[in-house]
Coordinates of C-alpha atoms in Angstrom, one line a residue:
Chain A
M332 CA 48.7 107.8 -49.8
E333 CA 47.2 110.5 -47.3
Q334 CA 49.3 113.3 -46.2
V335 CA 50.0 113.5 -42.7
P336 CA 50.4 116.9 -41.4
S337 CA 54.1 117.9 -39.8
I338 CA 53.5 118.5 -36.2
L339 CA 57.3 119.7 -36.0
R340 CA 59.5 121.2 -38.8
T341 CA 62.9 122.8 -38.3
V342 CA 64.4 125.1 -41.2
G343 CA 68.3 125.7 -41.3
L344 CA 68.5 125.7 -37.7
E345 CA 71.9 126.5 -36.4
K346 CA 73.0 126.9 -32.5
S347 CA 76.7 127.9 -31.8
Y348 CA 78.1 129.0 -28.6
D349 CA 81.0 131.0 -27.4
L350 CA 83.4 128.9 -25.4
G351 CA 86.0 131.5 -24.6
R352 CA 87.4 132.7 -28.1
T353 CA 86.2 129.9 -29.7
K354 CA 82.7 129.7 -31.5
V355 CA 81.5 126.1 -31.3
R356 CA 78.7 125.2 -33.7
A357 CA 76.6 122.8 -32.0
V358 CA 73.9 122.4 -34.5
C359 CA 74.5 123.5 -38.3
G360 CA 71.9 124.1 -40.6
I361 CA 69.2 120.8 -39.7
D362 CA 65.9 120.6 -41.6
L363 CA 63.9 118.1 -40.2
S364 CA 60.2 117.3 -40.5
V365 CA 58.3 115.0 -38.4
Q366 CA 54.6 114.0 -38.7
K367 CA 51.9 113.8 -36.0
G368 CA 52.3 110.6 -34.6
E369 CA 55.7 109.6 -36.0
F370 CA 58.1 107.8 -33.3
V371 CA 61.5 109.2 -34.6
S372 CA 65.0 108.5 -32.9
I373 CA 68.0 110.3 -33.3
M374 CA 71.3 108.9 -32.8
G375 CA 74.9 110.0 -33.0
P376 CA 78.3 110.3 -31.0
S377 CA 78.4 112.2 -28.0
G378 CA 78.8 115.9 -28.3
C379 CA 77.2 115.8 -32.0
G380 CA 74.5 118.3 -30.9
K381 CA 71.4 115.8 -30.3
S382 CA 70.4 117.4 -27.1
T383 CA 71.1 120.9 -28.0
L384 CA 68.5 119.8 -31.2
L385 CA 66.1 118.5 -28.6
Y386 CA 66.2 121.4 -26.3
L387 CA 66.0 123.7 -29.5
I388 CA 63.1 121.9 -30.4
G389 CA 61.6 122.0 -27.1
G390 CA 62.0 125.8 -27.0
M391 CA 64.5 125.6 -23.9
T392 CA 67.2 127.7 -26.0
N393 CA 67.1 130.1 -29.2
P394 CA 68.6 128.8 -32.6
T395 CA 71.3 131.4 -33.5
R396 CA 69.3 130.6 -36.9
G397 CA 66.7 129.1 -38.5
S398 CA 63.3 128.0 -37.5
V399 CA 61.5 125.8 -35.3
F400 CA 57.6 125.4 -36.4
V401 CA 55.2 123.5 -33.9
A402 CA 52.4 122.8 -36.1
D403 CA 52.3 126.1 -37.7
T404 CA 54.0 128.2 -34.7
D405 CA 57.5 129.6 -35.4
I406 CA 58.5 129.0 -31.8
T407 CA 61.8 131.1 -32.5
H408 CA 59.5 134.3 -33.1
L409 CA 57.9 133.8 -29.5
S410 CA 58.9 135.4 -26.4
D411 CA 60.5 133.2 -23.5
S412 CA 57.1 133.2 -21.5
E413 CA 55.1 132.4 -24.8
R414 CA 57.8 129.3 -25.2
T415 CA 57.7 128.5 -22.1
A416 CA 53.7 128.3 -22.2
L417 CA 54.1 126.2 -25.5
R418 CA 56.2 123.6 -23.8
R419 CA 53.8 123.7 -20.8
E420 CA 50.8 122.9 -23.0
R421 CA 52.3 121.0 -25.9
I422 CA 55.7 119.6 -25.1
G423 CA 56.8 117.1 -22.7
F424 CA 60.6 116.2 -21.5
V425 CA 61.9 113.0 -20.8
F426 CA 65.5 112.9 -19.7
Q427 CA 68.2 110.4 -19.0
R428 CA 68.7 111.2 -15.6
F429 CA 65.1 111.0 -14.8
N430 CA 65.4 114.4 -13.0
L431 CA 62.7 113.8 -10.5
F432 CA 62.4 115.7 -7.2
P433 CA 64.0 113.9 -4.7
T434 CA 61.6 115.5 -1.8
L435 CA 58.6 114.2 -3.2
S436 CA 56.7 111.2 -3.9
A437 CA 56.0 109.6 -7.6
E438 CA 52.6 111.1 -6.9
G439 CA 54.0 114.4 -5.5
N440 CA 56.4 114.4 -8.7
V441 CA 53.2 114.2 -11.3
C442 CA 51.1 116.6 -9.2
L443 CA 53.6 119.1 -9.8
A444 CA 53.7 119.1 -13.2
Q445 CA 50.0 119.7 -13.1
E446 CA 50.6 122.4 -10.8
I447 CA 53.1 124.0 -13.5
Q448 CA 49.9 123.4 -15.6
G449 CA 47.9 125.3 -13.6
A450 CA 45.6 122.6 -12.9
R451 CA 43.1 123.3 -10.3
G452 CA 41.4 121.2 -7.7
R453 CA 43.9 118.9 -5.3
K454 CA 41.7 115.8 -5.1
A455 CA 41.3 115.5 -9.3
G456 CA 45.1 116.3 -9.8
V457 CA 45.4 113.3 -7.4
E458 CA 43.2 111.3 -9.2
R459 CA 45.2 112.1 -12.5
A460 CA 48.7 111.5 -11.2
R461 CA 47.4 107.8 -9.9
E462 CA 45.9 107.3 -13.1
L463 CA 49.2 108.0 -15.4
L464 CA 51.0 106.2 -12.7
K465 CA 49.0 103.2 -12.9
W466 CA 49.1 103.3 -17.0
V467 CA 53.0 103.3 -16.4
G468 CA 52.8 100.2 -14.1
L469 CA 53.3 102.2 -10.8
G470 CA 49.8 102.4 -9.4
E471 CA 50.7 100.3 -6.3
K472 CA 53.8 103.1 -5.5
A473 CA 52.5 105.9 -6.2
G474 CA 53.2 107.0 -2.4
R475 CA 57.1 106.0 -3.0
R476 CA 59.9 108.8 -3.3
P477 CA 62.3 108.8 -6.3
Y478 CA 65.0 106.5 -4.2
E479 CA 62.6 104.1 -3.3
L480 CA 62.0 103.2 -6.6
S481 CA 64.5 101.4 -8.8
I482 CA 65.8 103.4 -12.1
G483 CA 63.4 102.0 -14.2
E484 CA 60.4 102.7 -12.3
Q485 CA 61.9 106.1 -11.6
Q486 CA 61.7 106.5 -15.5
R487 CA 58.1 105.6 -15.5
V488 CA 57.3 108.3 -13.3
A489 CA 59.4 110.5 -15.0
I490 CA 57.1 109.7 -18.5
A491 CA 53.6 109.8 -16.4
R492 CA 54.9 113.1 -15.3
A493 CA 55.4 114.1 -19.2
L494 CA 51.9 113.1 -20.0
V495 CA 50.4 115.1 -17.6
G496 CA 49.3 117.8 -20.3
M497 CA 48.8 115.3 -22.8
P498 CA 51.7 116.8 -25.3
E499 CA 51.3 117.1 -28.8
I500 CA 55.6 116.1 -28.6
L501 CA 57.0 114.2 -26.4
L502 CA 61.0 114.8 -26.2
A503 CA 63.0 112.2 -24.6
D504 CA 66.7 112.7 -24.3
E505 CA 68.3 109.1 -24.0
P506 CA 65.5 107.8 -21.9
T507 CA 67.0 104.6 -21.8
G508 CA 71.0 105.7 -21.2
N509 CA 70.9 104.9 -17.6
L510 CA 69.1 102.0 -17.7
D511 CA 69.7 97.9 -18.0
T512 CA 68.4 96.1 -20.7
E513 CA 65.3 95.0 -19.0
N514 CA 64.1 98.0 -17.8
S515 CA 65.1 99.6 -21.3
W516 CA 63.0 97.5 -23.2
Q517 CA 60.0 98.5 -20.5
I518 CA 60.4 101.9 -21.0
M519 CA 60.5 101.0 -25.0
K520 CA 56.9 99.3 -24.3
V521 CA 55.9 102.3 -22.8
F522 CA 57.1 104.4 -25.6
E523 CA 55.4 102.0 -28.3
S524 CA 52.1 101.8 -26.4
L525 CA 51.8 105.5 -26.3
N526 CA 52.9 105.9 -30.2
E527 CA 50.5 103.2 -31.6
K528 CA 47.7 103.3 -29.2
H529 CA 47.4 107.2 -28.3
G530 CA 49.3 108.4 -31.6
Q531 CA 52.0 110.4 -29.4
T532 CA 54.5 112.0 -31.3
I533 CA 57.9 111.1 -29.9
L534 CA 61.2 112.3 -30.9
M535 CA 63.6 110.3 -29.0
I536 CA 67.7 110.4 -28.6
T537 CA 69.4 107.1 -27.9
H538 CA 72.7 105.5 -28.3
N539 CA 71.4 102.3 -28.7
P540 CA 71.0 100.8 -32.2
E541 CA 68.3 98.2 -31.3
I542 CA 66.0 100.7 -29.5
A543 CA 66.8 103.1 -32.3
A544 CA 65.5 100.5 -34.6
R545 CA 62.0 100.2 -32.8
A546 CA 61.3 104.1 -33.8
D547 CA 59.7 104.6 -37.3
R548 CA 62.7 106.8 -38.5
T549 CA 66.3 107.1 -37.1
I550 CA 68.3 109.9 -37.5
H551 CA 71.8 110.0 -37.7
M552 CA 73.9 113.0 -36.7
R553 CA 77.2 113.9 -36.6
D554 CA 79.4 117.5 -35.7
G555 CA 75.7 119.0 -35.6
R556 CA 74.1 118.0 -39.0
I557 CA 72.0 115.0 -40.1
V558 CA 74.3 112.6 -42.1
N559 CA 71.6 109.8 -42.6
V560 CA 68.1 108.9 -42.1
E561 CA 67.0 105.1 -42.0
E562 CA 63.1 104.6 -42.7
D563 CA 62.0 101.7 -40.6
D564 CA 60.5 99.0 -43.1
Chain B
M844 CA 47.5 133.4 -9.2
S845 CA 45.7 132.7 -6.1
F846 CA 47.7 132.3 -3.1
S847 CA 48.8 128.7 -2.0
F848 CA 52.0 127.1 -1.1
P849 CA 53.3 125.7 -4.5
T850 CA 53.8 121.5 -3.5
L851 CA 57.6 122.2 -3.4
V852 CA 57.4 124.7 -0.9
R853 CA 56.8 122.3 1.8
A854 CA 58.6 119.5 0.7
N855 CA 62.0 121.9 0.4
I856 CA 61.8 123.3 4.0
F857 CA 61.5 119.5 5.3
Q858 CA 64.4 118.7 3.0
R859 CA 66.8 121.1 4.2
R860 CA 66.3 121.5 7.5
T861 CA 69.2 123.4 8.9
R862 CA 68.8 126.3 6.5
A863 CA 65.5 126.4 7.4
G864 CA 66.1 126.2 10.9
I865 CA 68.6 129.1 10.8
A866 CA 66.4 131.3 9.0
I867 CA 63.4 130.6 11.3
L868 CA 65.5 131.4 13.9
A869 CA 67.1 134.4 12.7
V870 CA 63.4 136.1 12.2
A871 CA 62.5 134.7 15.3
I872 CA 65.4 136.7 17.4
E873 CA 64.4 139.5 15.2
V874 CA 60.6 139.5 16.4
T875 CA 61.6 139.0 19.8
A876 CA 64.2 141.7 20.0
V877 CA 61.8 144.4 18.9
M878 CA 59.3 142.9 21.2
V879 CA 61.3 142.8 24.4
L880 CA 63.3 146.1 23.6
V881 CA 60.2 147.5 22.8
G882 CA 58.0 146.2 25.5
L883 CA 61.0 147.1 28.5
T884 CA 61.1 150.5 27.2
S885 CA 57.2 151.3 27.3
G886 CA 56.9 148.9 30.3
T887 CA 59.4 150.8 32.3
I888 CA 57.8 154.3 31.2
N889 CA 54.1 153.1 32.0
E890 CA 55.2 151.1 35.0
V891 CA 57.2 154.3 36.6
S892 CA 54.6 157.0 35.3
G893 CA 51.7 155.0 36.8
R894 CA 53.4 154.7 40.4
I895 CA 54.1 158.2 40.1
Q896 CA 50.8 159.0 38.7
A897 CA 49.3 156.8 41.8
L898 CA 50.6 159.2 44.3
G899 CA 47.5 161.5 43.6
A900 CA 49.2 164.6 43.2
D901 CA 48.1 167.2 40.4
I902 CA 51.2 168.8 39.5
M903 CA 55.2 168.2 40.1
F904 CA 57.3 170.9 40.5
R905 CA 61.0 171.0 39.7
P906 CA 63.9 173.1 39.1
A907 CA 64.1 174.7 35.5
G908 CA 66.1 172.2 33.1
S909 CA 66.2 169.6 35.4
S910 CA 64.7 166.0 34.1
P911 CA 61.2 164.8 34.6
L912 CA 62.7 161.7 34.6
L913 CA 63.0 161.3 38.4
G914 CA 66.5 159.9 39.8
L915 CA 68.1 161.5 36.6
S916 CA 68.8 164.7 37.9
D917 CA 71.1 166.2 40.2
T918 CA 69.6 169.6 40.0
T919 CA 68.0 170.5 43.5
M920 CA 66.1 173.3 44.9
P921 CA 65.7 174.6 48.6
E922 CA 63.4 173.1 50.5
A923 CA 61.7 176.7 51.2
A924 CA 60.2 176.9 48.0
V925 CA 57.6 174.7 49.7
D926 CA 56.3 177.8 51.9
R927 CA 56.5 180.0 48.5
L928 CA 54.2 177.1 46.9
L929 CA 51.5 177.0 49.6
E930 CA 51.1 180.7 49.3
V931 CA 49.9 180.3 45.8
E932 CA 46.6 180.2 45.3
G933 CA 44.7 177.0 44.6
V934 CA 47.4 175.2 46.0
D935 CA 46.3 172.9 48.7
S936 CA 49.7 171.1 49.9
A937 CA 53.1 170.2 48.9
S938 CA 55.3 167.4 49.8
P939 CA 59.0 167.6 49.1
V940 CA 60.7 164.6 47.9
M941 CA 64.4 163.7 47.4
I942 CA 65.0 160.8 45.0
W943 CA 68.3 158.8 44.7
P944 CA 68.7 155.8 42.3
T945 CA 70.0 152.6 43.7
S946 CA 71.0 149.2 42.6
E947 CA 72.2 147.8 45.6
V948 CA 69.1 146.0 46.8
S949 CA 67.8 144.4 43.5
G950 CA 70.3 144.6 41.1
A951 CA 68.1 146.6 38.8
P952 CA 68.3 150.5 39.4
T953 CA 65.7 151.6 42.0
N954 CA 64.8 155.1 43.0
I955 CA 64.8 155.8 47.0
F956 CA 62.7 158.7 47.7
G957 CA 63.0 160.9 51.1
I958 CA 59.6 161.7 52.2
D959 CA 58.4 163.8 54.9
P960 CA 55.5 161.1 55.6
E961 CA 52.6 163.5 56.7
P962 CA 52.7 166.1 53.7
F963 CA 53.3 163.3 51.5
E964 CA 50.3 161.4 52.4
R965 CA 48.6 164.9 52.5
V966 CA 49.2 165.4 48.6
G967 CA 47.6 161.8 48.1
G968 CA 50.4 159.5 48.4
E969 CA 48.5 157.1 51.3
L970 CA 51.1 154.2 52.3
E971 CA 48.8 151.5 52.7
V972 CA 51.2 149.7 55.4
L973 CA 50.8 146.0 55.1
D974 CA 53.1 145.0 57.5
G975 CA 54.9 146.8 60.3
R976 CA 54.5 150.9 60.9
R977 CA 55.0 153.9 58.9
L978 CA 58.3 155.9 58.5
Q979 CA 58.9 158.1 61.5
D980 CA 62.9 159.3 61.6
G981 CA 66.7 158.1 61.6
Y982 CA 67.7 155.1 59.1
E983 CA 64.6 153.8 58.7
I984 CA 63.2 152.4 55.8
I985 CA 59.8 151.2 53.9
V986 CA 59.6 149.3 51.0
D987 CA 56.7 148.2 48.7
R988 CA 55.3 144.7 48.7
R989 CA 56.9 143.7 45.3
L990 CA 60.2 144.4 46.2
A991 CA 59.7 142.8 49.7
S992 CA 58.8 139.7 48.1
T993 CA 61.1 139.1 45.5
E994 CA 63.9 139.8 47.3
G995 CA 62.5 138.2 50.6
L996 CA 62.8 141.3 52.6
T997 CA 61.2 141.4 56.3
V998 CA 60.3 143.9 58.8
G999 CA 63.2 144.0 61.1
Q1000 CA 65.6 143.3 58.6
E1001 CA 68.7 145.3 57.9
L1002 CA 69.9 146.8 54.4
E1003 CA 73.2 148.2 53.5
I1004 CA 72.4 151.1 51.3
L1005 CA 74.6 154.3 50.6
G1006 CA 77.0 153.0 53.2
Q1007 CA 74.4 152.9 55.6
S1008 CA 72.7 150.4 57.5
W1009 CA 69.0 151.0 57.3
T1010 CA 66.2 149.0 59.2
I1011 CA 63.0 148.1 57.4
V1012 CA 60.3 149.1 60.0
G1013 CA 57.4 148.6 57.0
I1014 CA 55.9 146.9 54.1
Y1015 CA 53.5 148.8 52.0
R1016 CA 51.1 148.0 49.0
A1017 CA 53.0 148.5 45.7
G1018 CA 52.1 150.9 43.1
I1019 CA 52.9 154.0 44.8
G1020 CA 55.6 156.4 44.1
S1021 CA 58.9 154.2 44.3
R1022 CA 59.8 150.8 45.8
M1023 CA 61.7 152.1 48.7
M1024 CA 61.3 155.2 50.9
V1025 CA 63.1 156.6 53.5
P1026 CA 62.9 160.1 55.8
L1027 CA 63.6 163.0 53.9
P1028 CA 66.0 164.8 56.8
T1029 CA 67.9 161.3 56.7
L1030 CA 68.6 161.0 52.9
Q1031 CA 69.5 165.0 52.9
E1032 CA 72.1 164.6 55.6
I1033 CA 73.4 161.3 53.5
L1034 CA 73.7 163.2 50.3
G1035 CA 75.2 166.1 52.2
L1036 CA 72.5 168.2 51.1
P1037 CA 70.7 169.8 54.0
N1038 CA 67.5 171.5 53.1
K1039 CA 67.3 170.8 49.8
T1040 CA 64.6 168.9 47.4
H1041 CA 64.5 167.4 43.7
V1042 CA 61.1 168.1 43.4
V1043 CA 57.8 169.2 45.3
F1044 CA 54.4 167.1 44.6
L1045 CA 51.4 169.3 44.8
K1046 CA 47.6 169.1 45.6
V1047 CA 45.4 171.6 44.4
D1048 CA 42.1 172.7 46.0
P1049 CA 39.1 170.7 45.5
G1050 CA 37.2 172.3 42.6
V1051 CA 40.3 173.9 41.3
Q1052 CA 42.1 173.4 37.4
P1053 CA 45.5 172.1 38.1
R1054 CA 46.3 173.7 34.8
Q1055 CA 45.1 177.1 36.4
V1056 CA 47.4 176.6 39.1
S1057 CA 50.2 175.5 37.0
S1058 CA 50.1 178.7 34.7
R1059 CA 50.0 180.6 38.2
I1060 CA 52.9 178.8 39.5
N1061 CA 55.0 179.4 36.5
S1062 CA 54.5 183.2 36.7
E1063 CA 54.9 183.5 40.4
L1064 CA 57.9 181.5 40.7
S1065 CA 60.7 181.9 38.1
G1066 CA 63.6 179.6 37.7
Y1067 CA 61.2 176.5 38.0
E1068 CA 59.0 174.1 35.7
T1069 CA 55.8 172.3 36.3
T1070 CA 54.3 169.1 34.9
L1071 CA 50.8 168.4 35.3
M1072 CA 50.5 165.0 36.4
E1073 CA 47.8 163.9 34.1
Q1074 CA 50.4 164.2 31.4
Y1075 CA 53.5 162.8 33.3
A1076 CA 53.4 159.8 30.8
E1077 CA 53.3 161.7 27.9
V1078 CA 56.1 163.9 29.1
L1079 CA 58.5 160.9 30.3
R1080 CA 58.5 159.9 26.6
E1081 CA 59.0 163.2 24.9
N1082 CA 61.9 163.7 27.6
I1083 CA 63.5 160.1 27.3
V1084 CA 66.1 161.4 24.5
G1085 CA 66.3 159.3 21.6
L1086 CA 63.2 157.2 22.6
D1087 CA 61.6 157.1 19.4
Q1088 CA 65.7 156.7 17.6
F1089 CA 66.1 153.8 19.3
N1090 CA 62.8 152.1 18.6
G1091 CA 63.7 152.9 15.0
A1092 CA 66.9 152.0 15.1
I1093 CA 66.2 148.3 16.8
S1094 CA 63.3 147.9 14.2
S1095 CA 65.8 148.7 11.1
I1096 CA 68.3 146.2 12.6
A1097 CA 65.7 144.0 13.0
V1098 CA 64.7 144.4 9.3
V1099 CA 68.2 144.3 7.9
L1100 CA 69.0 141.1 10.0
S1101 CA 66.1 139.0 8.6
F1102 CA 66.7 140.7 5.0
L1103 CA 70.3 139.9 5.2
V1104 CA 69.7 136.0 6.6
I1105 CA 66.8 135.3 4.2
L1106 CA 68.7 136.6 1.3
L1107 CA 71.6 134.5 2.1
A1108 CA 69.6 131.6 3.2
M1109 CA 67.4 131.8 -0.3
Y1110 CA 70.4 132.7 -2.5
T1111 CA 72.4 129.5 -1.3
S1112 CA 69.1 127.4 -1.9
I1113 CA 69.0 128.9 -5.4
I1114 CA 72.7 128.1 -6.6
E1115 CA 72.0 124.2 -5.0
R1116 CA 68.7 123.3 -6.5
T1117 CA 70.0 124.9 -9.9
R1118 CA 69.0 121.8 -11.8
E1119 CA 65.7 122.0 -9.9
I1120 CA 64.9 125.0 -11.6
G1121 CA 66.3 123.9 -14.6
I1122 CA 63.7 120.8 -14.4
L1123 CA 60.9 123.2 -13.6
K1124 CA 61.5 125.1 -16.8
A1125 CA 61.4 122.2 -18.9
L1126 CA 58.1 121.4 -17.2
G1127 CA 56.8 124.7 -18.6
A1128 CA 57.1 126.5 -15.3
S1129 CA 56.4 130.1 -15.6
K1130 CA 58.9 132.8 -14.4
T1131 CA 55.9 133.6 -12.1
Y1132 CA 55.8 130.1 -10.4
I1133 CA 59.4 129.8 -9.8
M1134 CA 59.2 133.5 -8.1
H1135 CA 55.8 132.4 -6.6
T1136 CA 57.9 129.1 -5.4
I1137 CA 60.6 130.6 -4.0
M1138 CA 58.9 133.7 -2.5
S1139 CA 56.5 131.6 -0.7
E1140 CA 59.1 129.1 0.8
S1141 CA 60.2 132.3 2.5
V1142 CA 57.1 133.6 3.5
L1143 CA 56.3 130.5 5.0
L1144 CA 59.5 130.4 6.9
C1145 CA 59.1 133.9 8.2
S1146 CA 55.8 133.3 9.1
I1147 CA 56.8 130.4 11.1
G1148 CA 59.8 132.4 12.7
A1149 CA 57.5 135.7 13.5
A1150 CA 55.1 133.0 15.5
A1151 CA 58.6 131.5 16.9
G1152 CA 59.4 134.9 18.2
V1153 CA 56.3 136.2 19.6
G1154 CA 56.4 132.6 21.9
L1155 CA 60.2 133.4 22.5
A1156 CA 59.1 137.2 23.4
Y1157 CA 57.1 135.8 26.1
L1158 CA 59.4 133.4 27.4
T1159 CA 62.2 135.6 27.6
R1160 CA 59.9 138.4 29.4
W1161 CA 58.9 135.6 31.7
A1162 CA 62.8 135.1 32.2
L1163 CA 63.8 138.6 32.8
V1164 CA 60.8 139.1 35.1
S1165 CA 61.9 135.8 37.2
R1166 CA 65.4 137.3 37.0
Y1167 CA 65.1 141.1 38.0
P1168 CA 61.0 141.1 39.3
T1169 CA 61.1 144.5 39.3
L1170 CA 61.3 145.1 35.7
S1171 CA 58.5 145.6 33.8
V1172 CA 57.8 144.5 30.1
E1173 CA 54.6 145.4 28.2
F1174 CA 53.7 143.7 25.0
T1175 CA 51.4 145.9 23.0
M1176 CA 49.3 144.5 20.1
E1177 CA 50.8 147.6 18.1
W1178 CA 54.2 146.8 18.4
M1179 CA 53.6 142.7 18.3
I1180 CA 51.8 143.3 14.8
Y1181 CA 54.7 145.5 13.9
A1182 CA 57.1 143.0 14.6
I1183 CA 55.6 140.4 12.8
L1184 CA 55.6 142.5 9.6
L1185 CA 59.3 143.5 10.1
G1186 CA 60.0 140.0 10.4
L1187 CA 58.1 139.3 6.9
A1188 CA 59.1 142.2 4.9
G1189 CA 62.8 141.8 5.7
G1190 CA 62.5 138.0 5.1
T1191 CA 60.0 138.6 1.7
L1192 CA 62.7 141.6 0.3
G1193 CA 65.7 138.9 1.1
A1194 CA 63.8 136.3 -1.2
F1195 CA 63.0 138.5 -4.1
Y1196 CA 66.2 138.7 -5.4
P1197 CA 67.4 135.1 -5.3
A1198 CA 63.8 134.6 -6.6
L1199 CA 64.3 136.8 -9.6
R1200 CA 67.5 135.4 -10.2
A1201 CA 66.0 131.7 -10.3
A1202 CA 63.1 132.8 -12.8
R1203 CA 65.8 134.3 -14.6
Q1204 CA 68.1 131.3 -15.1
D1205 CA 69.2 129.7 -18.6
A1206 CA 66.9 126.5 -18.8
V1207 CA 69.4 124.5 -20.4
R1208 CA 72.4 125.8 -18.3
A1209 CA 70.4 125.1 -15.3
L1210 CA 69.8 121.7 -16.4
R1211 CA 73.0 121.0 -17.2
H1212 CA 74.5 122.0 -14.1
E1213 CA 75.9 119.2 -11.7

C-alpha cells in the first residue's frame, strides 16, 4: 500500500494554563498524525482539551511543550506573524458559533476572508465569493446578512469563508454543535463532498457519535489525552 | 499595503451609529472651534487695521507706552502736540482723534472717534456721506452704513451713548476709521479731558517717505511713539498680547479633545469587538491588517468630522455675523487646512493605542470572549 504523507503531525504536544494558583493541563502529550486527504473526527467530553488541540494545530496558541508539524514545518518555532501567515495560507477554521460578521452580507463575509488573504481586485473577489457560496448551496442568498439566514445556512457561509484560500487543512470546532439534525447532515454532506471530491484534509470536533462515524478515523480524548482511536471500516 | 478602507470599516461605522456620530461631532466641534476662534481674531484684526489704514494717514502718533490697539489705552496727550507736529519737516497735516469704546449701540464693542472733521479729512479720512450731512458740533453723531443698516439707524434718530442723547446727522460709507464719529470737543468734554487727544494721525508731504518723517518725529519729540500705517496690521498682531499663545492653546485643546474622544470611542469599540478580532486572527489577519482596519475607521470618522467641522464653521460664522453684524470672522485656507490636520492628527493618535491593543490581543482568548 502506498504511504500517504502526513500533512499534520503533533509530537508530545502539551498545553498548560495557569488558573490562579492552579495549573490546568488542557493537553497532555498528544502524538497525532493526519494524512493528506484524511477526514478525522475528535470526540470527548467538554473540557477534555479538544478545542485547545485544534487551536494548537491552527497555530492560534503556542504549546507548553512539544511540536506541531504542518507538512514539514514545525510551527511552534515560528513567530506569531509567521504562524498567522501559515493560518492564512494553509489552514481554514470553522466554528460552532459560525462567527460570521453580522454587519456584512454572506458575500461580504467571504470577501473579508479574501481581503485578509491579500486578494486584489474587488470584482474577481466578489466572483470567487459567489462561486464558493454557490458551491455550498447559497448562490441565491449571497446578499443576505447572517440574521437573514437560517443557522444551517450561516454555517455554510462560514465553510465557504474557510475555503477561500483553498487551505490544506480544515479545522472545524463542533461545526454541527448548534444545528438541528437536518442541518447537521447538510453540513456533513458539504464536508464529505469536500473530502471525497477535493481531497480536503479535515479535522473536526464533534459530540455526535453518528457524525463522528462519517469520518475516516475518530479520536477519543479524555483529560487532555488520546484514549482511543477508531478506524472507519 | 495600499491605503484602502477595509471591508469592515464602513460596516462598523454604520453598525455603531451613535458612537460614530459622537466621534464625528467631537472632531467637527474641534475643527469649528479652531476655525471660528482664529477666524474671529484674525478677522477682527484685519477689519480694524483695514479701517484704520483706510483713513489714508501715513503715520500714527501716540503717547509712549500707549497701546496701538485703539480704544484700549487711556493714555492721552495734549492736543497742542498737533502744533508741534505740524512744525516737523515733511508733515503735511495732522488730525487729533479721541477714541472711546462702547457697546451701547450694537452690543458688540465699537469705538467712537472724536474728530475734528476738517483736519481729519485733510489727512485722508475722506468721509463719503451717503445720507444727511457732515459733522459740525455739539451732540451730533455720524454712523457708518454697516452699523446703520444692521441696527436700523436713520438720520434724525436719537442715540443714547455715554449718558447723553446724540442726534444722527449723517450716514457715511463704511470702511474708514470707526463706525461712529462725534465732534472732538464734545467727546473731550464728556470724558472730562479738555484739549487732550489719544492719537494724532499724520499725512506727510507728497514725495516724502513716511519712514523718514517718522524718524524725524521720534528724534524731535520725546515721550511719544510713531507707527507707520503701512505696518499697522503687523503692529496690531504684535501688540495683541498672547495672540500666538491663544491660537496655540486653541490648537492644543482641539488636538487633545479629538484625541481623547477618538481614544475613548475606539477603545470601547475594541473591547466590544474583542470576539470579532479573535475571528479575524483565526482567519489569518495580520497585526498590520487589524491595525489598518482600526486606524482606517478612525481616519474615516475624523475625515467626516473634519468635513462636517468646516461646514459647521461656515454655519457658525453666518450665525455670529447675523447676530452681531459688526463682527468679522475671516477664514483662511491655511487655518482651515491646519484645523483639519489637527482633527485628523488627534484622531489618528487617539486610535493608535486601541489599534495596537487590538492587534496584540491573544487570538484564543479573544475568540472565547463573550
